[in-house]
XYZ file of C-alpha atoms in Angstrom:
759
model
C -40.908 3.383 32.947
C -41.583 -0.163 33.315
C -44.282 -1.651 35.747
C -43.094 -2.198 39.295
C -44.276 -5.816 38.800
C -42.711 -6.603 36.084
C -39.131 -5.275 37.654
C -40.082 -7.648 40.741
C -40.161 -10.508 38.226
C -37.256 -9.577 37.144
C -35.338 -10.301 40.286
C -31.991 -8.095 41.206
C -31.808 -4.689 39.799
C -28.694 -2.683 39.539
C -27.681 -0.052 42.396
C -29.764 3.507 41.429
C -29.218 6.358 43.721
C -33.101 7.241 42.972
C -34.119 3.525 44.059
C -36.028 3.626 47.518
C -35.960 0.449 49.870
C -38.833 -1.498 50.539
C -42.190 -0.150 51.335
C -42.769 -2.947 54.219
C -40.477 -1.127 56.460
C -40.988 1.581 59.093
C -41.263 4.767 58.589
C -38.439 5.598 60.965
C -36.238 2.702 59.711
C -36.545 3.903 56.137
C -34.968 7.350 57.607
C -32.518 5.747 59.253
C -31.649 3.155 56.540
C -31.481 6.505 53.851
C -28.923 8.440 56.087
C -26.635 5.403 56.309
C -27.239 5.098 52.687
C -26.240 8.480 52.136
C -23.211 8.262 54.130
C -21.878 5.112 53.485
C -22.380 6.247 49.155
C -20.377 9.298 49.830
C -17.741 7.263 51.942
C -17.451 4.934 49.164
C -17.112 7.276 46.394
C -14.370 9.043 48.007
C -12.538 5.856 48.209
C -13.084 5.698 44.912
C -11.643 8.806 43.818
C -8.895 7.977 45.890
C -7.676 4.966 44.236
C -8.904 5.860 40.705
C -6.197 8.721 41.631
C -3.920 6.516 42.641
C -3.436 4.020 39.526
C -4.231 6.973 37.127
C -0.588 8.647 38.555
C 1.336 5.738 38.862
C -0.502 4.668 34.631
C 1.443 7.794 34.240
C 4.591 6.823 35.631
C 4.791 3.616 34.062
C 3.682 4.359 30.745
C 5.671 7.918 30.373
C 8.902 6.694 31.656
C 11.417 7.693 29.326
C 9.405 7.569 26.536
C 11.922 9.795 25.072
C 14.032 6.435 24.223
C 15.015 4.987 21.858
C 15.211 8.418 19.649
C 14.725 5.724 17.129
C 12.220 3.738 14.606
C 10.878 0.749 16.252
C 9.231 -1.832 14.921
C 5.677 -0.805 13.272
C 6.535 2.680 13.626
C 7.758 2.496 9.928
C 4.212 2.225 8.705
C 1.892 3.893 11.383
C 4.807 6.986 11.735
C 5.401 7.066 7.807
C 1.465 6.868 7.233
C 1.019 10.077 9.730
C 3.364 11.883 7.594
C 1.224 10.658 4.360
C -1.700 12.555 5.815
C 0.166 15.612 6.449
C 1.295 15.723 3.109
C -1.673 14.975 1.549
C -0.258 12.094 -0.841
C -2.282 8.449 -0.861
C -1.467 5.612 0.265
C -2.652 2.151 1.103
C -2.993 0.158 4.334
C -4.954 -2.678 5.335
C -6.864 -1.049 8.452
C -9.321 1.601 8.530
C -8.598 5.023 8.725
C -9.118 6.487 12.643
C -6.357 6.149 14.397
C -3.284 7.303 11.540
C -5.907 10.553 11.411
C -5.501 11.195 15.184
C -1.287 10.274 14.328
C -1.738 12.722 12.032
C -3.151 15.242 13.780
C -1.043 15.109 16.717
C 2.151 15.761 14.235
C -0.192 18.970 12.891
C -0.840 20.340 16.789
C 2.638 19.949 17.203
C 4.427 21.005 13.885
C 5.601 18.107 12.521
C 5.301 18.580 8.441
C 5.579 14.619 7.570
C 9.081 14.698 5.910
C 10.323 11.986 7.761
C 9.694 8.766 5.904
C 10.328 5.912 9.144
C 12.193 4.272 6.153
C 13.938 1.231 9.028
C 13.676 0.091 12.153
C 16.792 2.218 14.024
C 16.682 5.018 12.026
C 17.649 7.951 14.024
C 14.409 10.946 15.255
C 16.950 13.159 16.341
C 18.709 13.704 13.192
C 16.269 13.881 10.996
C 14.318 16.315 13.471
C 11.150 14.249 14.330
C 9.184 15.283 17.249
C 8.385 11.848 17.913
C 7.704 12.118 21.869
C 4.871 13.978 20.593
C 3.808 11.919 17.902
C 4.101 8.970 21.187
C 2.283 10.900 23.133
C -1.049 10.283 21.773
C -1.127 6.321 22.186
C 0.248 6.739 25.508
C -2.006 9.277 26.857
C -5.181 6.695 25.470
C -3.227 3.942 27.690
C -3.277 6.190 30.646
C -6.911 6.740 29.887
C -7.410 2.399 28.941
C -6.660 2.094 33.213
C -9.221 5.202 33.675
C -11.899 2.892 32.100
C -10.800 -0.125 33.589
C -11.671 0.949 36.807
C -14.680 2.971 36.099
C -15.882 -0.489 34.306
C -15.893 -2.415 37.475
C -17.113 0.336 39.528
C -19.952 0.413 37.185
C -20.598 -3.229 37.353
C -20.753 -2.784 41.116
C -17.501 -4.011 42.141
C -15.329 -2.977 45.503
C -13.188 -0.413 45.681
C -10.481 -3.117 46.078
C -11.407 -4.975 43.060
C -11.450 -2.161 40.866
C -7.591 -1.137 41.815
C -6.513 -4.567 41.355
C -7.808 -5.376 38.330
C -6.538 -1.257 37.163
C -3.712 -2.534 38.641
C -2.683 -5.571 36.842
C -3.370 -3.663 33.180
C -0.973 -0.530 34.364
C 2.020 -3.153 35.722
C 1.568 -5.323 32.313
C 4.649 -4.937 30.206
C 3.025 -5.934 26.950
C 0.593 -3.020 27.402
C 3.584 -0.285 28.101
C 5.766 -1.756 25.486
C 2.999 -1.318 22.854
C 0.797 1.750 24.015
C 3.334 3.936 24.256
C 4.627 3.991 20.708
C 3.252 5.133 17.208
C 1.092 2.373 16.428
C -2.492 1.478 16.543
C -2.696 -0.585 19.571
C -3.827 2.191 22.186
C -6.329 3.456 19.893
C -7.509 0.080 19.496
C -8.165 -0.956 23.219
C -9.182 2.753 24.340
C -12.388 2.458 22.457
C -13.150 -0.844 23.134
C -13.066 -0.134 26.966
C -15.073 2.791 25.656
C -17.734 0.760 24.283
C -17.653 -1.733 27.242
C -18.392 0.973 29.351
C -20.807 2.553 27.501
C -22.771 -0.731 27.443
C -22.876 -1.078 30.872
C -24.124 2.158 31.593
C -26.989 1.671 28.952
C -28.070 -1.501 30.906
C -27.884 -0.385 34.198
C -31.417 2.197 32.906
C -32.798 -0.603 31.529
C -35.790 0.140 33.869
C -35.605 3.701 32.277
C -36.805 3.206 28.770
C -36.014 5.836 26.714
C -35.321 8.695 28.997
C -32.647 10.766 28.080
C -29.926 9.102 30.054
C -31.082 5.675 28.142
C -30.981 7.205 25.084
C -27.593 9.053 25.777
C -25.252 5.520 26.867
C -27.271 3.180 23.899
C -25.904 5.870 21.168
C -22.841 6.524 22.585
C -22.167 2.016 22.732
C -23.012 2.742 19.075
C -19.923 5.659 18.496
C -17.348 3.775 20.574
C -18.195 0.846 18.570
C -17.779 2.278 15.242
C -14.772 4.151 16.419
C -13.365 0.928 17.063
C -13.900 -0.747 13.683
C -12.352 3.008 12.276
C -8.895 2.112 13.828
C -8.684 -1.825 13.132
C -10.861 -4.276 11.565
C -10.674 -6.458 14.556
C -13.099 -3.993 16.164
C -15.494 -6.092 14.523
C -14.889 -8.293 17.739
C -16.411 -6.036 20.209
C -19.061 -5.251 17.419
C -19.912 -8.864 17.760
C -19.692 -8.824 21.566
C -22.315 -5.848 21.893
C -24.195 -8.018 19.219
C -24.948 -11.194 21.146
C -25.858 -8.825 24.021
C -28.701 -7.198 22.079
C -29.700 -9.975 20.724
C -30.260 -12.081 24.500
C -31.545 -8.395 25.493
C -33.860 -8.910 22.924
C -35.210 -12.702 23.222
C -35.396 -11.380 26.867
C -38.336 -8.514 26.137
C -40.146 -10.934 23.817
C -41.376 -13.238 26.717
C -44.698 -12.980 26.909
C -44.202 -12.689 30.324
C -42.524 -9.473 30.468
C -45.875 -7.887 29.418
C -44.860 -5.814 26.829
C -46.600 -5.403 23.353
C -44.790 -6.493 20.095
C -45.404 -2.096 19.466
C -43.812 -1.830 22.450
C -40.853 -4.366 21.472
C -40.641 -2.913 18.540
C -39.253 0.637 19.723
C -37.120 -1.259 21.521
C -35.967 -3.344 18.239
C -36.015 0.240 16.268
C -34.070 1.978 18.434
C -31.157 -0.585 18.992
C -31.097 -0.693 14.843
C -30.543 3.574 14.807
C -28.179 3.273 17.682
C -26.294 -0.044 16.985
C -26.476 -0.139 13.172
C -27.354 3.336 11.721
C -25.493 5.336 13.670
C -22.173 3.155 13.394
C -22.193 2.494 9.859
C -22.563 6.760 8.947
C -19.050 7.330 11.879
C -17.306 4.529 10.021
C -18.470 6.391 6.643
C -18.049 9.529 7.423
C -13.583 8.358 8.491
C -13.590 7.148 5.308
C -15.007 10.224 3.331
C -12.184 12.780 5.588
C -9.536 10.254 4.553
C -10.603 10.250 0.422
C -10.791 14.466 1.145
C -7.179 14.597 2.565
C -4.996 12.482 0.394
C -5.799 14.163 -2.787
C -2.062 13.812 -4.189
C -0.980 10.653 -5.662
C 1.040 8.447 -3.397
C 2.956 5.368 -3.415
C -0.614 3.381 -2.948
C -1.779 4.678 -6.233
C -0.792 1.221 -7.641
C -3.534 -0.925 -5.155
C -6.113 0.960 -6.750
C -8.184 1.219 -10.061
C -7.300 3.056 -12.780
C -10.124 4.942 -12.133
C -9.613 5.491 -8.513
C -5.646 6.786 -9.957
C -7.670 9.233 -11.821
C -9.441 11.126 -9.356
C -5.526 11.640 -7.732
C -3.929 15.373 -8.358
C 0.078 14.909 -9.913
C -0.663 11.214 -10.401
C 3.221 9.654 -11.386
C 1.814 6.534 -12.230
C -0.371 8.523 -14.726
C 2.313 10.393 -15.985
C 4.142 6.943 -16.633
C 0.880 5.505 -18.587
C 0.414 4.906 -22.289
C -2.228 3.009 -23.923
C -0.851 -0.147 -25.759
C -1.190 -0.879 -29.075
C -0.492 -3.690 -31.724
C 3.354 -3.697 -33.023
C 3.779 -2.086 -29.855
C 7.383 -3.988 -27.956
C 6.853 -3.714 -24.297
C 8.356 -4.944 -20.750
C 6.265 -7.541 -18.668
C 6.690 -6.985 -14.920
C 5.118 -9.424 -12.260
C 4.053 -7.298 -9.527
C 4.052 -9.532 -6.773
C 7.363 -10.977 -6.919
C 9.292 -8.495 -8.710
C 10.474 -9.858 -11.449
C 9.912 -9.053 -15.285
C 9.343 -11.908 -18.116
C 12.251 -13.211 -19.589
C 13.636 -15.994 -22.509
C 17.029 -16.026 -23.934
C 18.249 -18.925 -26.218
C 19.330 -21.191 -23.447
C 17.244 -24.502 -23.509
C 15.697 -26.395 -20.668
C 17.294 -30.127 -20.373
C 16.392 -33.200 -21.920
C 15.575 -34.853 -18.448
C 15.063 -32.820 -15.289
C 16.434 -34.035 -11.347
C 12.991 -36.372 -11.041
C 13.409 -38.444 -14.280
C 10.698 -36.155 -15.894
C 11.296 -35.729 -19.846
C 11.021 -31.840 -21.470
C 10.398 -30.727 -24.558
C 13.777 -29.266 -24.713
C 11.949 -25.644 -25.610
C 13.941 -22.160 -25.012
C 13.218 -21.250 -21.389
C 11.456 -18.479 -20.560
C 12.124 -17.336 -16.825
C 11.793 -14.105 -14.786
C 14.646 -11.910 -13.801
C 14.974 -8.864 -11.224
C 16.070 -6.359 -13.620
C 15.007 -6.137 -17.618
C 17.472 -6.463 -19.941
C 17.210 -7.029 -23.763
C 15.752 -10.576 -23.371
C 12.504 -8.618 -21.494
C 11.470 -7.413 -24.698
C 8.314 -8.575 -26.362
C 5.829 -6.957 -29.188
C 2.171 -7.461 -28.991
C 1.044 -9.028 -32.335
C -2.249 -9.313 -33.648
C -4.632 -11.866 -34.433
C -7.310 -10.390 -36.561
C -7.116 -7.789 -39.732
C -5.747 -3.871 -38.041
C -5.539 -1.498 -40.556
C -1.881 -0.882 -42.112
C -1.123 1.009 -39.422
C -1.913 -0.970 -36.837
C 0.189 0.480 -34.218
C -2.794 3.158 -34.156
C -5.419 0.137 -33.014
C -5.211 -0.476 -29.069
C -4.951 -3.408 -27.337
C -8.653 -4.311 -25.604
C -9.565 -6.623 -22.901
C -10.833 -10.120 -24.681
C -8.541 -9.700 -27.443
C -6.294 -12.337 -28.717
C -2.624 -12.007 -28.911
C 0.414 -13.448 -30.121
C 3.651 -12.282 -28.174
C 6.800 -12.349 -30.069
C 10.061 -12.292 -28.245
C 12.492 -9.856 -29.579
C 15.617 -10.933 -29.510
C 15.320 -14.506 -30.511
C 12.636 -13.794 -32.842
C 9.836 -16.721 -31.444
C 6.705 -16.615 -30.197
C 5.700 -17.266 -26.838
C 4.202 -20.706 -25.911
C 2.531 -23.205 -23.460
C 1.292 -26.567 -24.101
C 0.509 -29.639 -22.355
C 3.993 -30.760 -21.073
C 4.771 -30.007 -17.325
C 7.086 -27.212 -15.783
C 10.508 -27.599 -14.655
C 9.332 -27.398 -11.267
C 5.847 -28.324 -10.828
C 4.742 -30.821 -12.521
C 0.815 -29.922 -11.966
C 1.382 -26.659 -13.951
C 2.500 -26.254 -17.819
C 5.942 -25.470 -19.710
C 6.047 -21.541 -20.730
C 8.705 -21.737 -23.480
C 9.127 -20.195 -27.637
C 8.634 -21.253 -30.561
C 10.049 -20.324 -34.163
C 7.578 -18.051 -35.950
C 5.159 -19.467 -38.333
C 4.628 -22.652 -35.928
C 2.531 -24.268 -33.796
C -0.177 -21.250 -34.305
C -3.011 -22.098 -32.113
C -0.480 -22.980 -28.644
C 0.899 -19.377 -29.485
C -2.633 -17.759 -28.863
C -3.110 -15.857 -25.100
C -6.393 -13.730 -24.449
C -5.801 -10.707 -22.669
C -7.694 -10.001 -19.599
C -7.596 -7.040 -17.944
C -7.952 -6.712 -14.409
C -10.615 -3.593 -13.099
C -11.593 -4.000 -17.501
C -14.804 -2.306 -16.355
C -13.051 1.221 -15.482
C -11.411 1.410 -19.042
C -10.924 -1.862 -21.262
C -7.616 -0.343 -23.298
C -4.799 -2.121 -22.020
C -2.023 0.513 -20.788
C 1.134 0.619 -19.292
C 1.115 0.991 -15.440
C -2.617 1.103 -15.263
C -3.640 -1.996 -16.231
C -2.495 -5.072 -14.934
C -2.891 -8.247 -17.540
C -3.747 -11.974 -17.783
C -2.796 -13.838 -20.364
C -4.801 -16.397 -20.662
C -3.401 -19.623 -23.201
C -6.361 -19.741 -25.539
C -5.432 -23.679 -26.068
C -4.802 -25.447 -22.779
C -6.577 -22.392 -20.600
C -3.398 -22.339 -18.185
C -2.510 -18.745 -17.052
C 1.237 -17.407 -17.428
C 2.431 -17.133 -13.450
C 5.469 -17.280 -11.459
C 6.350 -17.527 -8.204
C 9.528 -17.175 -5.708
C 11.047 -20.129 -6.765
C 14.695 -20.098 -8.435
C 15.315 -22.656 -11.248
C 18.230 -24.890 -10.905
C 22.202 -23.910 -12.157
C 20.781 -24.581 -16.130
C 18.369 -21.698 -16.078
C 21.675 -19.939 -14.517
C 19.332 -19.966 -11.090
C 16.687 -17.444 -12.641
C 12.661 -17.431 -11.587
C 10.708 -20.450 -12.521
C 7.863 -18.880 -14.781
C 5.027 -21.460 -15.788
C 1.174 -22.224 -16.938
C -0.880 -21.768 -13.610
C -4.278 -24.153 -14.414
C -5.908 -22.196 -11.109
C -6.823 -19.476 -13.370
C -8.844 -17.140 -11.113
C -5.293 -17.133 -8.947
C -5.281 -12.835 -8.498
C -0.864 -13.392 -8.743
C -1.561 -14.709 -12.249
C -1.649 -10.888 -13.380
C 1.315 -8.901 -15.050
C 2.020 -4.833 -15.780
C 2.997 -3.910 -18.845
C 5.999 -1.077 -17.434
C 7.519 0.510 -20.740
C 6.883 0.459 -24.501
C 10.221 0.500 -26.478
C 11.289 4.210 -28.079
C 8.754 6.346 -26.233
C 8.948 8.305 -23.505
C 5.716 8.278 -21.133
C 6.446 11.468 -19.662
C 7.353 13.283 -22.338
C 4.027 12.837 -24.394
C 1.677 12.897 -21.641
C 3.071 16.777 -20.718
C 1.568 17.701 -23.846
C -1.390 16.545 -22.801
C -4.213 18.187 -20.606
C -4.139 17.137 -17.200
C -7.425 16.049 -16.408
C -8.529 15.194 -12.514
C -11.737 12.563 -12.654
C -14.821 11.899 -10.126
C -15.467 9.181 -8.734
C -18.598 8.797 -6.091
C -17.555 8.497 -2.669
C -19.198 5.328 -2.329
C -17.892 3.423 -4.904
C -14.666 4.615 -3.555
C -15.118 2.893 -0.332
C -16.282 -0.112 -1.876
C -13.017 -0.449 -3.760
C -10.821 0.747 -1.076
C -12.741 -1.641 1.857
C -12.224 -4.859 -1.612
C -8.904 -3.928 -1.220
C -8.485 -4.184 1.673
C -9.700 -7.637 2.606
C -7.633 -9.399 -0.125
C -4.442 -7.669 0.800
C -5.180 -8.130 5.055
C -5.930 -12.044 3.297
C -2.566 -12.184 1.541
C -0.215 -11.313 4.543
C 0.957 -14.916 4.488
C 4.406 -14.085 4.258
C 6.631 -15.991 7.224
C 7.786 -13.468 9.739
C 10.529 -14.563 12.397
C 8.574 -13.636 15.352
C 4.976 -14.766 14.112
C 2.926 -17.058 16.768
C 0.216 -19.239 16.503
C -2.843 -17.980 18.909
C -2.541 -20.946 20.910
C 0.534 -19.599 22.347
C -0.747 -16.229 23.407
C -2.482 -16.524 26.557
C 1.309 -18.362 27.825
C 3.252 -15.988 26.431
C 5.393 -18.753 25.197
C 6.514 -16.285 22.050
C 7.563 -12.208 22.199
C 8.082 -9.810 19.771
C 11.955 -8.370 19.398
C 10.879 -4.730 18.734
C 14.364 -3.026 18.734
C 18.006 -3.522 19.358
C 21.253 -1.739 19.156
C 24.245 -3.958 19.180
C 26.838 -0.594 20.436
C 24.932 -0.272 23.470
C 23.333 -4.010 24.061
C 19.619 -2.362 24.655
C 16.467 -4.367 23.305
C 12.932 -3.809 23.142
C 11.363 -7.325 23.615
C 7.370 -7.104 23.719
C 5.834 -9.836 25.826
C 3.050 -9.236 28.639
C 3.621 -9.357 32.482
C 4.129 -13.587 32.818
C 2.362 -13.967 36.358
C -0.407 -11.378 35.280
C -1.090 -13.555 32.258
C -1.007 -16.943 33.397
C -3.219 -15.665 36.569
C -5.738 -14.579 33.694
C -5.954 -17.642 32.244
C -6.115 -19.148 35.714
C -9.731 -16.854 35.912
C -10.979 -17.979 33.252
C -10.631 -21.971 34.322
C -12.069 -20.616 37.938
C -15.195 -18.925 35.774
C -15.478 -22.078 34.077
C -15.548 -24.144 36.958
C -17.909 -22.068 39.202
C -20.503 -22.071 36.340
C -20.257 -25.482 35.737
C -20.827 -26.550 39.837
C -23.342 -23.648 39.821
C -25.717 -25.507 37.080
C -25.073 -28.882 38.786
C -26.177 -27.459 42.154
C -29.193 -25.848 41.252
C -30.223 -29.015 38.435
C -30.340 -30.521 42.022
C -32.784 -27.808 43.602
C -29.295 -26.700 45.369
C -28.761 -22.648 45.387
C -24.643 -22.321 46.746
C -24.745 -18.845 45.633
C -26.954 -16.205 47.180
C -29.028 -14.530 44.200
C -27.761 -11.054 44.048
C -23.926 -12.275 44.149
C -25.237 -14.965 41.802
C -26.152 -12.355 39.391
C -23.416 -9.900 39.257
C -20.784 -12.676 38.823
C -22.895 -14.293 36.059
C -24.007 -11.226 34.302
C -20.710 -8.789 34.546
C -18.280 -12.011 34.389
C -19.805 -13.410 31.790
C -19.694 -10.054 29.424
C -16.211 -9.567 30.142
C -15.926 -13.254 29.444
C -17.505 -12.940 26.122
C -15.137 -9.406 25.531
C -12.243 -12.223 25.864
C -13.319 -14.687 23.340
C -14.655 -12.725 20.477
C -11.501 -11.083 20.881
C -9.562 -14.619 21.068
C -10.884 -17.555 19.123
C -11.340 -15.591 15.686
C -7.347 -15.643 14.955
C -7.383 -19.125 15.043
C -9.316 -19.141 12.041
C -7.538 -16.734 10.201
C -4.970 -17.764 7.077
C -2.388 -14.295 7.636
C 0.663 -14.134 9.672
C -0.033 -13.641 13.505
C 1.528 -12.380 16.237
C 1.619 -11.816 20.337
C 0.723 -8.077 20.170
C -2.945 -9.484 18.471
C -4.113 -10.924 21.734
C -3.659 -7.396 23.193
C -6.985 -6.844 23.661
C -7.922 -9.924 24.558
C -5.883 -9.942 26.923
C -7.221 -6.631 28.984
C -10.416 -7.957 28.586
C -8.894 -11.065 30.401
C -7.886 -8.527 33.362
C -11.910 -7.440 33.870
C -12.772 -10.901 34.069
C -9.556 -12.081 36.518
C -11.643 -8.834 38.473
C -14.857 -10.150 38.663
C -13.101 -13.941 40.134
C -11.632 -12.008 42.559
C -14.291 -10.416 44.253
C -16.413 -13.594 44.190
C -13.709 -15.440 45.824
C -11.574 -13.617 48.493
C -14.797 -10.738 48.793
C -17.948 -11.943 48.458
C -16.475 -15.604 49.209
C -15.366 -14.206 52.532
C -18.014 -14.055 55.323
C -18.489 -9.927 55.858
C -21.227 -9.449 58.171
C -23.374 -5.734 57.119
C -23.666 -3.689 59.979
C -26.377 -3.938 62.828
C -26.907 -0.699 62.018
C -28.497 -1.438 58.550
C -31.144 -3.101 60.026
C -31.706 -5.950 58.174
C -29.522 -8.748 56.089
C -32.419 -9.748 53.843
C -32.220 -10.322 49.932
C -34.982 -8.144 49.797
C -33.129 -4.943 51.476
C -30.002 -5.932 50.252
C -30.529 -5.951 45.939
C -31.419 -2.619 46.383
C -28.223 -1.468 47.459
C -24.768 -1.438 45.227
C -23.195 -5.186 46.059
C -19.817 -3.176 46.398
C -21.185 -1.101 48.999
C -22.823 -3.912 50.516
C -19.277 -5.934 50.693
C -16.623 -5.496 53.394
C -13.471 -7.280 52.170
C -11.877 -8.810 55.173
C -8.182 -8.636 56.317
C -7.816 -11.833 54.202
C -8.933 -9.863 50.723
C -6.488 -7.166 51.172
C -4.159 -9.398 52.025
C -4.567 -11.094 48.679
C -5.146 -8.398 46.628
C -1.652 -6.776 48.030
C -0.105 -10.075 47.213
C -1.168 -10.461 43.721
C -0.382 -6.291 42.456
C 3.079 -6.948 44.765
C 4.096 -9.984 42.274
C 2.751 -8.305 39.214
C 4.832 -5.140 40.007
C 7.966 -7.618 40.964
C 7.365 -9.428 37.518
C 6.863 -6.318 36.074
C 10.372 -4.873 36.956
C 12.194 -7.801 36.501
C 11.038 -7.772 32.644
C 11.274 -3.565 32.603
C 14.617 -3.566 31.135
C 13.155 -5.391 28.083
C 10.345 -2.488 27.968
C 11.725 -0.270 28.062
C 14.818 -0.665 26.134
C 17.704 -0.065 29.360
C 21.158 -0.447 28.033
C 23.892 -2.153 29.595
C 22.579 -6.019 30.191
C 25.037 -8.386 30.481
C 24.648 -11.927 28.947
C 24.253 -13.391 31.976
C 21.434 -10.476 33.242
C 19.793 -11.190 29.780
C 19.467 -14.683 30.354
C 17.726 -14.192 33.709
C 15.018 -12.505 32.015
C 14.753 -15.380 29.356
C 12.215 -16.834 31.620
C 10.957 -19.045 28.787
C 13.453 -21.117 26.048
C 11.357 -20.079 23.298
C 11.862 -16.044 24.042
C 13.893 -14.824 21.134
C 16.020 -12.187 22.986
C 19.173 -10.468 21.963
C 22.340 -10.766 23.095
C 21.775 -13.946 24.916
C 24.737 -15.519 23.547
């Protein structure tokens, strides 16, 4: 326990039921105040219980209303419903997100008897026709959304806010159209927001025990913070934002503890440091690793995610279809080459590049090399050695680092790259073919295998290859760009000077004349092992790379600057026959008001700083402490869940802002309390005997606050407007049928909203 004199120097101390009022008061006055305090505290708790029960019931109504509609796949349910099914079938899949939320969905499916038979192939596929217990699956995220309302209320309560403020904050969230639309579908955001709020709640509880350091409650809430923080990251990698928030708060806390005025020895300081390292670093790391261990333990069968992993990883899976199709490539084998990024095969034909391109550049007039979607006879290439091999050269495997020639079978020519500009990219080189026994040095390509440390023999399907031109150091490459009519509009293939580009890799699919399945059926099926940490690191790297590569344009993507203002929403589902649609957008009134709260908070902080600089104390210290401590924490949560998206290059959508929007409601509550409860003169009851800060600082500020009629009127007005907007937009939230064109247009509150049936 810290020294009482140190506590005095720390200033305002949050409420604790064991706190004793100032010893300077007379004994009889103490008894009277204790009695009053007990009465007020009991009444305060009853008010909270009633308010919390009310918002919880309302949240159940708004969240579960028509949860059975639509009985079809909606938006990203195509992904996360499918992933839950893969867990139930134990087939390996790949996703950019950690496994926890999908494991939770799979667990829910197992409890209700779902076997994972449905593939969630397309938006609009029927659940009823395919016998999918979708209501049960949706009930998990919906329940967590209700618990988010409970957490929001209790976060405000534990931060010392009035019952009215807690109710307002929870009500704004439960009447937010985006929260209802998103968090009752088979998706991950409900879990993400739930664990984020759990982390914030646990950290606030921990901070309330900062003067009872190393006690059991202190340890419990510190460990709970680390645990829930790890659960957040285990849902989505953006959970790192809550880690950053807690990290900043802990660093500030440790910096404060290091102050020599606190009187702590370095030994005592290190006890604090080690406790936080154990609970906020070691424990979360163990929890995060645990969920991946469960992930690998369940997914032991080959599945659609095999192709994202290394060949060694794939060999740890049972019944690997890719492994069954894989054969080692030997010299003189005839193969075809497939580009996984654009789904085309390396192709050539007798047509030639034109003498002059549209921009006036001169070509080599060489034989065209292109990419085609369907493999044909013009897609076969013979792998020829550039070194001495035995007469039965087919038995010599092609290995990483070997230098080869590729002969186009149909025309009997060799693949070539040379220092002539390609047709569509003057910065890259032209790829062509030339007759055999000519221009030998320009027909040499080095075999660079992806993941060559886990096996250096080139094989079909299992090993991707980069063909590096020995003479000019370019890699054979293609992209989603079609050549003009003179090349039959086939895909452009050229020599990429950026040899480190991950899209340079090709995969050999077949060896002509060999049936891989028949050959491999006679082989002993050996399941290899791979250390857990090695599998974990490989998957993490693949997740990061794939996530950063999600740059493909989408019609409903948006930019972070537009999110707080709801410039664009997302069309989740529509059905033209009944004129139904689900359009994910937030409650326009609540979101805009929350943005205003950020501006008010910043303005108050600036004004207070300037006033204190001039020796003026415009805000009572206890109120100031709460406003800038808890309000600052909420602001930090909002900033860390919003600003990092400006640095991301991947495609982004409005739903990425939902955690930040939730944090913004917390800040809105803090600003409301400051402006309409703390800022209104509400005298303290004379029975309390004193209004001095010395006594008031030992009471919960929410108990001392007496919201005036103006406060209730303002809260009622805000909630009413939020409710009206929620009801007005609810047909778009719940997918209600039958809206006429005029009714749809009425709900197009911003011209940038892409509503269906609005014409």
